[in-house]
């Protein structure tokens, strides 16, 4: 029987069935589960790398060694991995190399809305785009065929709705692949100028062959419904268009979005009176069609911001709008918040209390920017908190360094914060860095990292000693504080801000959602003692609210972390 | 058969993923084409979360938009109100009566809406409201509210109870299965 699988789970199944032997990734929504799922197969070596660049380089080495290899990342992770990837395009492969990149139209869990197809075009690497779970499996397998046939890495692009939707998938047995022989071949693998010049020629020839392949590839499909309107589409957008328009239009559904076929576009367009291009984010299919001289409409109708869906398409092309009845009142929004018992709260409460400028980073703790803490000034990308603070402090001197910190999680620090801390020490900036060490990669759903002492498979692993590491980099002032102890954390922050040298505070307390973390009994409010001063509400804890003028703690959420108990001047919050 | 759309809505952490997987499993066993769409990552952290379950002869889009849902299953009252505009005319809501204050209510910037069930009924919606939290606690854990609601929903759909039990077996870890079976049974009895 077919099994319901997330796109990511099906992707992993495809890698497994295709005989993949090596997977290295860094977690990132919505790509994370591909690697978590492939780690469940004993035949595949799978690991979390500290960042996407390391992951792609490791997978490249594994493919040079003759194995079918894999790396996964989210769209912004591909920026980090772009350096090895662009040159891997020149070297080509030995065993097949598939790289998954998951875009996030609508930015459900991302800091930008970039379209990864640009990377495929710029690096001249073929890209496949599945539109449901079965295609995730099939395209992962096809990716290896293309990779080995054309001697190239293959990018497979998913998006949130493909990666995180479940649909039925047929499972087949694994085809075991022997390692291909490795032969030393500097002209192919040593990319110094003399050899790279030769390889660039190979890449251009390969692209021509790939365009020929794309003209007749079975994954570039025409659905001819004898209609006058033609729709050219790919990925999730195909599913939305199919639901909205059914069999009333002809479809050219592209499973391969780089390089794009030419004759196929022209032949399809020639049979249609009107051509629409329906694609999420940028107008890449549209530019290609227009370069071929095809009259078509796309972005002028649909724009390039956010996700598409069947209602938008039906409204824009058919003028149909569903009948909608809304709730008769304005409703309060429910933004994401730090969980009850989140160890980051003790840090951010103190930063907010002292109006400290905060250079933020990527993780659950970016929620420190939200009401009521509002303790963040900027957040850009993984690892940027430390380097941005360094630049800010160098320009503004003491007036900044005395009241500014960088905050960065343990996993993000290992990802790319490390280099920035080296810069702080090396170039002597008077910066204060708080490493929020919650012993896990939190936001993406609890992945191990080099500081946690466990690997992807859950086995014991070497753990980075953060204190020793910071010392080794050249930071003399390194101290550990417990974020559940508000005054201890406050003292650490104020003292380190006051000194005239770089310092690191490690805020150490495991994420309250980790299974091994024992929770204390929920706290409760003695309503006779509570003055209703609302001081405890300043913590922004979702378990604390006001009921009839008194504070009230939701026992289903409270984990007994105790920071509200410390904050209450009247001792109204009790065990 | 025309595609049917169900939305499961609640607050991040309430267990909508498990509920959607149980429902998806039931529908797959019945031979339908099924799509279940989840959201992971930042929005899960105590934010408003929504999961879509669609089934029929063929399902294309995995998402459900305004005016498209046949049923909304809600783990929290305010969320039932928030997503009500996604219902088709004649659509149904099955909701837990649990309330969780969102941050704007906690900070005092907004107030929690009152008489939600009555106002939903005033929109000509068929509303079933159940104290799923108390029943879940009776079964052994507040976290089983999701499975209590699945029990309620199972009475409103035409499939055999055995199919639901099989879905529970497949979706719930073995060590929690007894507690979840109890929660499911309490949900069914509440109907």
XYZ file of C-alpha atoms in Angstrom:
766
model
C 0.000 0.000 0.000
C 1.107 3.550 -0.655
C 2.241 5.517 2.372
C 1.426 9.125 3.242
C 4.738 10.923 3.342
C 5.917 14.474 3.782
C 7.702 15.724 0.680
C 10.872 15.681 2.766
C 10.342 12.087 3.899
C 9.667 11.013 0.301
C 12.798 12.844 -0.817
C 14.809 10.839 1.710
C 13.141 7.643 0.492
C 14.210 8.474 -3.067
C 17.805 9.036 -1.974
C 17.718 5.728 -0.134
C 16.248 3.774 -3.029
C 18.782 5.339 -5.422
C 21.609 3.916 -3.332
C 22.794 7.163 -1.720
C 25.610 6.385 0.732
C 26.459 9.785 2.229
C 24.384 12.736 3.455
C 25.640 15.894 5.151
C 23.383 18.864 5.905
C 22.726 21.784 8.181
C 19.109 22.044 9.430
C 16.882 24.772 8.001
C 13.109 25.016 7.664
C 11.635 23.677 5.389
C 14.470 21.278 4.444
C 15.336 19.682 7.792
C 13.345 16.430 7.710
C 15.047 15.126 4.552
C 18.221 14.551 6.517
C 16.434 13.425 9.695
C 14.574 10.816 7.648
C 17.598 9.573 5.723
C 19.438 9.115 9.029
C 16.888 6.387 9.842
C 18.313 4.141 7.109
C 21.345 2.193 8.347
C 22.748 1.838 4.809
C 23.288 5.609 4.571
C 25.945 7.538 6.485
C 24.228 10.763 7.584
C 25.488 13.721 9.604
C 24.778 17.282 10.665
C 27.587 19.522 9.498
C 28.251 22.821 11.309
C 27.098 24.763 8.234
C 25.940 24.324 4.628
C 29.341 25.054 3.088
C 30.905 22.248 5.096
C 27.969 19.987 4.181
C 28.307 20.533 0.419
C 32.101 20.188 0.516
C 31.781 16.937 2.467
C 29.186 15.587 0.034
C 31.416 16.634 -2.857
C 34.340 14.698 -1.351
C 32.086 11.670 -0.878
C 31.009 11.840 -4.528
C 34.658 12.175 -5.649
C 35.255 8.972 -3.643
C 32.684 7.256 -5.862
C 29.521 7.295 -3.722
C 26.143 8.781 -4.495
C 26.156 11.717 -2.092
C 23.718 14.327 -0.828
C 23.446 17.631 1.016
C 20.302 19.570 2.041
C 19.692 23.137 3.097
C 17.159 25.958 3.075
C 17.361 28.715 0.484
C 19.574 31.021 2.540
C 21.810 28.050 3.351
C 22.547 27.767 -0.357
C 24.106 31.233 -0.182
C 26.533 29.875 2.426
C 27.228 26.808 0.253
C 27.413 28.750 -3.000
C 31.208 28.911 -2.977
C 31.883 25.160 -3.239
C 28.800 24.614 -5.377
C 29.762 27.040 -8.135
C 33.142 25.366 -8.549
C 31.700 21.842 -8.156
C 29.804 22.761 -11.303
C 33.220 22.896 -13.025
C 34.714 19.722 -11.528
C 31.586 17.695 -12.026
C 31.218 14.468 -10.072
C 32.307 10.866 -9.859
C 29.449 9.240 -7.949
C 26.261 11.311 -8.304
C 25.763 14.465 -6.225
C 22.306 15.783 -5.386
C 21.836 19.010 -3.407
C 18.380 19.844 -2.052
C 17.406 23.459 -1.562
C 14.093 24.387 0.047
C 12.633 27.813 -0.686
C 10.126 29.466 1.624
C 7.689 31.608 -0.381
C 5.550 33.476 2.127
C 8.439 33.371 4.624
C 6.800 31.052 7.137
C 10.156 30.640 8.850
C 12.785 32.685 7.014
C 14.479 36.067 6.887
C 14.076 36.601 3.163
C 12.110 35.275 0.210
C 14.879 34.602 -2.321
C 14.277 32.394 -5.343
C 16.969 29.697 -5.488
C 16.528 29.172 -9.203
C 18.875 32.149 -9.650
C 21.663 30.060 -8.091
C 21.035 27.221 -10.552
C 21.268 29.634 -13.472
C 24.356 31.402 -12.136
C 26.222 28.195 -11.245
C 25.071 26.444 -14.474
C 23.867 23.477 -12.484
C 20.706 21.616 -13.572
C 17.708 22.048 -11.263
C 14.677 19.815 -10.806
C 11.442 20.927 -9.113
C 9.029 18.360 -7.685
C 5.431 19.416 -6.982
C 4.287 16.650 -4.600
C 5.697 13.841 -2.448
C 5.801 11.159 -5.163
C 7.732 13.563 -7.366
C 10.093 14.342 -4.472
C 10.981 10.652 -4.416
C 11.123 10.223 -8.186
C 13.107 13.406 -8.812
C 15.651 12.563 -6.085
C 16.304 9.301 -7.939
C 16.337 10.974 -11.358
C 18.731 13.577 -9.935
C 21.403 10.902 -9.544
C 20.837 9.637 -13.097
C 21.261 13.148 -14.516
C 24.225 13.868 -12.242
C 26.146 10.799 -13.408
C 25.053 11.000 -17.069
C 26.013 14.670 -17.471
C 28.862 14.773 -14.917
C 27.339 17.560 -12.830
C 25.935 18.223 -9.390
C 22.114 18.432 -9.507
C 20.047 20.898 -7.481
C 16.546 19.870 -6.449
C 14.389 22.781 -5.358
C 11.361 22.318 -3.139
C 9.235 24.896 -1.377
C 7.403 24.903 1.953
C 4.176 23.457 0.537
C 5.980 20.639 -1.253
C 8.421 19.875 1.572
C 5.788 20.004 4.326
C 2.774 18.466 2.618
C 2.020 14.786 2.851
C 0.717 12.778 -0.071
C 0.810 9.116 -1.051
C 4.095 7.555 -2.133
C 4.943 4.153 -3.588
C 7.951 2.577 -1.859
C 10.380 0.283 -3.662
C 13.499 -1.591 -2.547
C 16.916 0.056 -2.472
C 19.208 -0.347 -5.465
C 22.632 -0.795 -3.912
C 25.372 1.068 -5.813
C 29.002 -0.033 -5.632
C 31.528 2.768 -5.167
C 32.802 3.992 -8.524
C 36.567 3.765 -8.976
C 38.433 6.946 -8.050
C 41.128 7.994 -10.473
C 43.436 10.933 -9.887
C 42.588 13.518 -12.548
C 43.926 16.993 -11.752
C 42.608 18.519 -14.982
C 39.082 17.679 -13.790
C 39.395 18.113 -10.012
C 42.149 20.687 -9.314
C 40.491 24.003 -10.047
C 43.464 26.302 -10.518
C 43.232 28.688 -13.434
C 44.927 26.535 -16.073
C 42.597 23.605 -15.433
C 39.491 25.660 -14.590
C 39.663 27.362 -17.997
C 39.352 23.971 -19.625
C 36.503 22.970 -17.347
C 34.499 26.115 -18.101
C 34.405 24.982 -21.731
C 33.130 21.575 -20.559
C 30.416 23.281 -18.484
C 29.162 25.266 -21.490
C 29.077 22.124 -23.650
C 27.260 20.299 -20.877
C 24.618 23.039 -20.699
C 23.904 22.584 -24.418
C 23.440 18.852 -23.879
C 21.215 19.502 -20.884
C 19.018 21.831 -22.946
C 18.629 19.033 -25.514
C 17.733 16.659 -22.676
C 15.188 19.168 -21.348
C 13.413 19.305 -24.745
C 12.239 15.696 -24.407
C 12.695 14.888 -20.698
C 9.599 13.068 -19.425
C 9.457 15.372 -16.400
C 8.767 18.355 -18.687
C 5.178 17.431 -19.474
C 2.512 18.858 -21.758
C -1.105 18.270 -20.769
C -3.011 19.050 -23.962
C -6.681 19.596 -23.154
C -7.397 21.133 -26.569
C -7.843 24.533 -24.932
C -7.004 27.995 -26.234
C -5.287 29.048 -23.044
C -1.871 27.651 -22.199
C -0.256 27.733 -18.736
C 3.483 27.250 -18.227
C 4.243 26.381 -14.620
C 6.381 24.386 -12.177
C 6.530 23.168 -8.551
C 3.742 24.000 -6.088
C 2.343 26.578 -8.534
C 1.361 23.699 -10.863
C -0.817 22.189 -8.130
C -2.532 25.520 -7.429
C -3.099 26.142 -11.143
C -4.397 22.604 -11.712
C -6.894 22.978 -8.863
C -8.077 26.398 -10.037
C -8.212 25.703 -13.781
C -8.587 21.901 -14.038
C -8.785 20.702 -17.634
C -9.967 24.031 -19.051
C -6.422 25.003 -20.081
C -3.343 23.301 -21.539
C -0.372 22.885 -19.224
C 3.347 22.829 -19.781
C 4.560 21.581 -16.418
C 8.307 21.842 -16.036
C 9.969 19.308 -13.756
C 13.359 20.679 -14.774
C 13.691 24.437 -14.354
C 17.350 24.834 -15.290
C 18.335 24.771 -18.065
C 14.986 25.392 -19.726
C 13.977 23.862 -23.058
C 13.448 26.200 -26.048
C 11.644 24.211 -28.714
C 9.238 22.777 -26.140
C 8.279 26.306 -25.021
C 7.823 27.484 -28.620
C 5.811 24.428 -29.723
C 3.549 24.687 -26.686
C 2.984 28.415 -27.155
C 2.281 27.989 -30.895
C -0.785 25.841 -30.099
C -2.278 28.331 -27.611
C -4.006 31.653 -28.234
C -3.041 33.041 -24.834
C -0.131 31.974 -22.630
C 0.070 32.560 -18.881
C 3.153 31.837 -16.810
C 2.251 30.791 -13.275
C 5.285 30.574 -10.998
C 6.001 31.574 -7.390
C 8.512 34.321 -6.581
C 10.555 35.619 -9.532
C 9.615 35.564 -13.209
C 12.230 33.100 -14.370
C 10.078 30.949 -16.677
C 8.523 34.186 -17.915
C 11.854 35.819 -18.794
C 12.836 32.675 -20.670
C 9.553 32.654 -22.610
C 9.851 36.350 -23.433
C 13.466 35.900 -24.574
C 12.136 33.286 -26.981
C 9.657 35.850 -28.297
C 6.584 34.245 -26.736
C 3.829 36.745 -25.905
C 2.766 35.857 -22.369
C 1.598 37.277 -19.054
C 2.862 36.341 -15.617
C 4.280 38.669 -13.018
C 2.179 41.644 -14.168
C -0.822 39.600 -12.974
C 0.546 37.601 -10.054
C 3.445 39.667 -8.687
C 6.568 38.178 -7.136
C 5.721 38.457 -3.414
C 4.486 35.626 -1.210
C 2.847 32.307 -2.012
C 0.329 31.698 -4.747
C -2.778 29.581 -4.194
C -5.794 28.321 -6.145
C -8.015 31.219 -5.044
C -5.587 33.871 -6.314
C -5.297 32.084 -9.662
C -9.069 31.584 -10.045
C -9.682 35.221 -9.173
C -7.033 36.655 -11.508
C -7.748 34.428 -14.517
C -11.426 33.518 -14.125
C -12.721 36.439 -12.069
C -14.137 33.917 -9.558
C -14.180 34.749 -5.864
C -15.403 32.408 -3.109
C -18.199 33.606 -0.848
C -16.635 34.539 2.481
C -18.262 35.304 5.828
C -15.898 36.749 8.424
C -16.167 36.690 12.205
C -18.050 39.840 13.222
C -15.293 41.314 15.427
C -11.669 42.345 15.149
C -9.614 39.554 16.755
C -6.303 39.876 18.600
C -3.371 38.476 16.620
C -1.403 35.510 17.969
C 2.244 35.961 16.996
C 4.781 33.256 17.854
C 6.390 33.705 21.289
C 9.187 32.240 23.357
C 7.778 29.148 25.088
C 6.962 29.056 28.800
C 10.229 28.199 30.553
C 12.371 29.274 27.574
C 15.860 29.944 28.967
C 16.336 32.854 26.531
C 13.706 34.853 28.446
C 15.978 35.533 31.442
C 18.569 37.108 29.136
C 16.123 39.204 27.111
C 14.252 40.447 30.191
C 17.535 41.885 31.495
C 18.496 43.358 28.117
C 15.088 45.046 27.886
C 15.227 46.244 31.484
C 18.539 48.061 30.899
C 17.588 49.258 27.395
C 20.623 47.542 25.895
C 21.154 47.597 22.145
C 20.996 44.045 20.801
C 22.593 42.713 17.637
C 20.444 39.671 16.887
C 20.877 36.411 15.065
C 18.869 33.519 13.599
C 17.061 31.158 15.971
C 14.159 30.954 18.425
C 15.741 33.882 20.259
C 14.965 36.197 17.329
C 11.578 36.254 19.098
C 13.301 38.502 21.667
C 12.427 41.235 19.145
C 8.696 40.717 19.792
C 6.389 42.379 22.324
C 6.706 42.873 25.241
C 10.505 42.394 25.397
C 11.342 44.235 22.143
C 15.015 43.582 22.879
C 16.561 43.450 19.428
C 17.880 46.105 17.066
C 18.717 44.098 13.928
C 18.913 40.536 12.625
C 20.355 39.615 9.248
C 21.653 36.094 8.782
C 23.365 33.183 10.499
C 26.378 34.375 12.478
C 25.948 38.058 11.694
C 25.174 39.225 15.242
C 28.825 39.256 16.332
C 30.292 40.805 13.183
C 27.569 43.475 12.920
C 28.151 44.453 16.554
C 31.905 44.613 15.889
C 31.395 47.081 13.029
C 28.882 49.148 15.017
C 31.198 49.367 18.034
C 34.276 50.236 15.958
C 32.469 53.223 14.469
C 30.674 54.445 17.596
C 33.268 53.566 20.242
C 32.447 53.558 23.945
C 29.026 55.170 23.692
C 28.033 51.956 21.890
C 30.229 49.249 23.397
C 29.086 50.103 26.945
C 25.468 49.395 26.135
C 25.374 46.939 23.220
C 25.572 43.164 23.018
C 25.354 40.447 20.400
C 23.169 37.387 21.089
C 23.745 34.122 19.257
C 22.639 30.525 19.861
C 25.014 27.604 20.326
C 24.249 26.091 16.929
C 24.363 29.433 15.108
C 27.660 30.222 16.819
C 29.149 26.974 15.505
C 27.600 27.617 12.070
C 29.373 30.895 11.346
C 29.571 32.994 14.516
C 32.974 31.480 15.258
C 34.773 33.391 12.488
C 33.140 36.606 13.658
C 34.362 36.040 17.206
C 37.880 35.511 15.844
C 37.523 38.922 14.199
C 36.421 40.512 17.484
C 39.503 39.139 19.273
C 41.932 39.711 16.411
C 40.831 43.275 15.721
C 40.325 44.071 19.416
C 36.796 45.365 19.458
C 35.357 46.073 22.841
C 32.307 43.883 22.194
C 30.166 41.830 24.558
C 28.793 38.607 23.123
C 26.158 36.436 24.767
C 26.121 32.841 23.549
C 22.628 31.512 24.276
C 23.651 27.905 24.897
C 20.424 25.917 25.148
C 22.217 22.692 24.164
C 20.285 22.160 20.927
C 19.363 23.647 17.558
C 15.927 24.809 18.703
C 13.946 26.581 16.013
C 14.243 23.845 13.413
C 12.918 21.273 15.885
C 15.768 20.000 18.083
C 18.749 18.933 16.021
C 22.087 18.032 17.583
C 25.102 20.243 16.866
C 28.848 20.201 17.624
C 28.273 21.551 21.168
C 25.676 19.000 22.303
C 27.802 15.852 22.601
C 25.574 13.855 20.267
C 25.508 13.298 16.513
C 22.584 13.095 14.073
C 21.995 9.435 14.837
C 21.858 10.240 18.575
C 25.191 8.540 19.332
C 27.761 10.141 21.646
C 30.071 12.594 19.863
C 32.881 15.015 20.696
C 31.427 18.171 22.262
C 32.986 21.569 21.641
C 34.055 23.161 24.919
C 32.736 26.678 24.331
C 34.681 28.277 27.211
C 37.984 26.755 26.075
C 37.222 27.646 22.460
C 36.571 31.316 23.287
C 39.776 31.423 25.336
C 41.726 29.823 22.481
C 40.424 32.471 20.090
C 41.897 35.122 22.354
C 38.916 36.242 24.445
C 40.189 36.569 28.025
C 36.872 37.288 29.722
C 34.599 34.274 29.361
C 31.940 33.537 32.000
C 28.932 31.289 32.355
C 25.611 32.469 33.812
C 22.261 30.762 34.426
C 19.382 32.557 32.649
C 16.889 31.113 35.149
C 18.618 33.313 37.780
C 17.648 36.827 36.752
C 20.002 38.690 39.095
C 22.984 36.458 38.273
C 22.433 37.129 34.555
C 21.926 40.852 35.181
C 25.202 41.103 37.080
C 27.086 39.235 34.342
C 25.718 41.494 31.601
C 26.397 44.767 33.455
C 29.912 43.766 34.505
C 30.954 42.591 31.038
C 29.556 45.714 29.393
C 31.559 47.839 31.820
C 34.986 46.350 31.016
C 37.162 47.700 28.200
C 37.887 44.461 26.381
C 35.979 41.835 24.430
C 34.000 39.406 26.559
C 31.736 36.396 26.156
C 28.877 35.440 28.465
C 27.641 31.894 27.979
C 23.988 31.784 29.051
C 23.705 28.091 29.782
C 20.425 26.217 30.302
C 18.926 23.526 28.051
C 15.783 24.227 26.023
C 12.735 23.517 28.213
C 11.190 21.403 25.451
C 14.019 18.850 25.444
C 12.737 15.460 26.551
C 15.505 14.931 29.126
C 14.823 18.265 30.873
C 12.927 17.670 34.093
C 10.250 20.267 34.724
C 9.437 21.613 38.172
C 5.864 21.650 39.420
C 3.870 24.563 37.963
C 3.928 27.730 40.059
C 0.750 29.400 41.243
C -0.327 32.865 42.281
C -1.519 33.569 45.811
C -4.360 35.896 44.851
C -4.506 37.426 48.359
C -0.875 38.546 48.099
C -0.913 39.532 44.406
C -1.260 43.302 44.039
C -2.015 43.101 40.327
C 1.084 45.203 39.553
C 1.640 43.310 36.255
C 5.399 43.192 36.793
C 5.388 39.475 35.888
C 3.705 40.249 32.552
C 6.873 42.076 31.484
C 8.488 38.677 31.007
C 6.240 37.935 28.042
C 5.619 34.408 29.324
C 2.640 32.803 27.555
C 1.712 30.967 30.783
C 1.083 34.205 32.740
C -2.000 36.333 32.190
C -4.352 38.560 34.222
C -7.641 37.142 35.476
C -9.921 39.456 37.484
C -7.119 41.924 38.200
C -4.697 39.287 39.522
C -1.907 37.384 37.825
C -2.793 33.842 36.856
C -0.472 30.994 35.803
C -1.691 28.391 33.297
C -0.671 25.076 34.869
C -0.744 23.277 31.508
C 2.048 25.507 30.189
C 4.149 26.439 33.261
C 7.319 24.368 33.696
C 8.281 25.966 37.030
C 11.377 27.803 35.736
C 10.943 30.297 38.593
C 11.971 33.571 36.957
C 8.548 35.124 37.639
C 8.890 34.006 41.263
C 12.197 35.905 41.511
C 10.684 38.961 39.816
C 7.600 39.250 42.069
C 8.345 41.793 44.821
C 5.399 40.621 46.914
C 6.247 36.895 46.856
C 2.795 36.249 45.412
C 4.118 33.674 42.943
C 4.780 30.477 44.799
C 5.754 26.850 44.375
C -16.169 12.852 -5.619
C -15.572 16.543 -5.063
C -12.516 17.311 -2.954
C -13.298 17.879 0.733
C -11.259 20.274 2.835
C -10.648 20.126 6.561
C -8.630 22.610 8.593
C -7.071 21.826 11.948
C -6.281 25.033 13.806
C -4.827 25.863 17.186
C -1.835 27.257 19.013
C 1.702 26.037 18.320
C 2.467 23.153 20.652
C -1.120 21.866 20.957
C -0.517 18.824 18.778
C -2.156 19.699 15.466
C 0.503 17.711 13.570
C -0.484 14.439 15.261
C -4.188 15.132 14.705
C -3.620 15.805 11.013
C -1.600 12.623 10.635
C -4.301 10.518 12.295
C -6.938 12.030 10.030
C -4.745 11.634 6.942
C -4.122 7.998 7.807
C -7.877 7.302 8.191
C -8.606 8.871 4.799
C -5.796 6.994 3.066
C -7.125 3.702 4.506
C -10.492 4.594 2.967
C -8.854 4.745 -0.463
C -9.001 8.515 -0.995
C -6.307 10.631 -2.576
C -5.080 12.695 0.387
C -2.919 15.741 0.988
C -1.975 17.011 4.431
C -0.145 20.330 4.693
C 1.747 21.334 7.816
C 3.719 24.343 8.924
C 6.949 23.892 10.853
C 9.532 26.284 12.219
C 9.000 29.690 13.762
C 5.213 29.848 13.544
C 5.053 26.739 15.740
C 6.393 28.641 18.739
C 3.097 29.476 20.427
C 1.731 31.190 17.327
C -1.510 30.592 15.484
C -1.013 27.369 13.486
C -3.103 25.755 10.809
C -2.908 22.375 9.119
C -4.883 21.407 6.018
C -6.272 17.967 5.220
C -7.822 17.501 1.768
C -9.245 14.337 0.254
C -11.202 13.110 -2.740
C -10.643 11.387 -6.086
C -7.713 13.673 -6.910
C -6.226 16.440 -4.778
C -3.979 19.086 -6.285
C -3.380 22.125 -4.062
C -2.437 21.176 -0.501
C -3.759 24.438 0.969
C -7.251 25.640 1.935
C -8.191 29.274 1.451
C -11.071 31.531 2.542
C -14.522 30.107 1.779
C -13.195 26.629 0.967
C -13.281 24.487 4.138
C -15.998 21.910 4.845
C -14.919 21.438 8.463
C -12.699 23.326 10.906
C -11.366 21.416 13.896
C -10.104 23.898 16.481
C -8.076 23.309 19.642
C -8.716 26.800 20.976
C -11.710 29.151 20.842
C -10.062 32.308 19.520
C -8.459 30.262 16.749
C -11.883 28.888 15.767
C -13.061 32.478 15.342
C -9.898 33.529 13.505
C -10.219 30.867 10.822
C -14.035 30.840 10.544
C -13.874 32.863 7.331
C -12.252 29.842 5.664
C -15.520 27.870 5.990
C -17.783 27.211 3.051
C -21.455 28.069 3.397
C -22.934 25.243 5.472
C -19.512 24.330 6.918
C -19.011 22.938 10.415
C -16.756 23.784 13.337
C -15.719 21.305 16.020
C -13.892 23.192 18.733
C -12.356 22.697 22.138
C -13.574 25.270 24.659
C -10.008 25.809 25.867
C -8.782 29.415 25.784
C -5.156 30.534 25.635
C -4.397 34.245 25.854
C -2.251 35.462 22.946
C 0.578 37.900 23.754
C -1.398 41.081 22.871
C -3.986 40.015 25.477
C -1.271 39.196 28.030
C 0.378 42.598 27.547
C -3.004 44.347 27.797
C -2.937 45.679 24.209
C -6.080 43.673 23.363
C -8.832 41.775 25.152
C -9.844 38.164 24.645
C -13.131 38.067 22.700
C -16.245 36.957 24.584
C -19.095 34.585 23.631
C -17.237 33.157 20.663
C -19.395 30.034 20.299
C -22.592 32.096 20.261
C -21.204 34.502 17.695
C -20.021 31.643 15.465
C -23.526 30.184 15.648
C -24.799 33.634 14.725
C -22.863 33.267 11.477
C -25.084 30.231 10.699
C -22.225 27.841 11.411
C -22.923 24.378 12.835
C -20.698 24.531 15.950
C -19.859 21.633 18.264
C -17.993 22.835 21.375
C -16.389 20.275 23.696
C -14.346 20.671 26.878
C -11.534 18.604 25.361
C -8.974 19.737 27.933
C -10.891 18.298 30.900
C -11.514 15.044 29.031
C -7.818 14.832 28.109
C -6.805 15.384 31.726
C -9.291 12.669 32.686
C -7.544 10.373 30.191
C -4.185 11.136 31.770
C -2.621 14.144 30.023
C -3.647 17.655 28.997
C -1.619 17.028 25.830
C -4.199 14.481 24.599
C -6.802 17.194 23.795
C -5.958 16.669 20.134
C -6.937 12.995 20.278
C -10.108 13.795 22.273
C -11.155 16.051 19.395
C -10.353 13.283 16.906
C -12.774 11.111 18.909
C -15.453 13.794 18.557
C -14.783 14.153 14.825
C -14.862 10.375 14.305
C -18.534 10.387 15.361
C -19.283 13.011 12.735
C -17.629 11.170 9.857
C -18.953 8.021 8.258
C -15.894 5.797 8.729
C -15.758 2.713 11.004
C -14.224 3.151 14.431
C -11.774 0.320 13.630
C -10.187 2.482 10.933
C -9.596 5.254 13.476
C -8.146 2.770 15.966
C -5.751 1.516 13.291
C -4.736 5.104 12.531
C -4.078 5.689 16.258
C -1.882 2.580 16.347
C 0.122 3.828 13.389
C 0.503 7.454 14.459
C 0.888 7.356 18.262
C 4.087 6.046 19.933
C 3.443 2.675 21.655
C 4.062 3.960 25.187
C 1.301 6.572 24.894
C -1.224 4.429 23.027
C -3.368 3.394 26.028
C -3.761 6.976 27.239
C -4.611 8.141 23.725
C -7.151 5.349 23.211
C -8.836 6.515 26.409
C -8.788 10.125 25.207
C -10.262 9.061 21.861
C -13.028 7.055 23.605
C -13.891 10.023 25.865
C -14.174 12.208 22.773
C -16.555 9.728 21.147
C -18.655 9.461 24.311
C -18.972 13.249 24.489
C -21.045 13.162 21.285
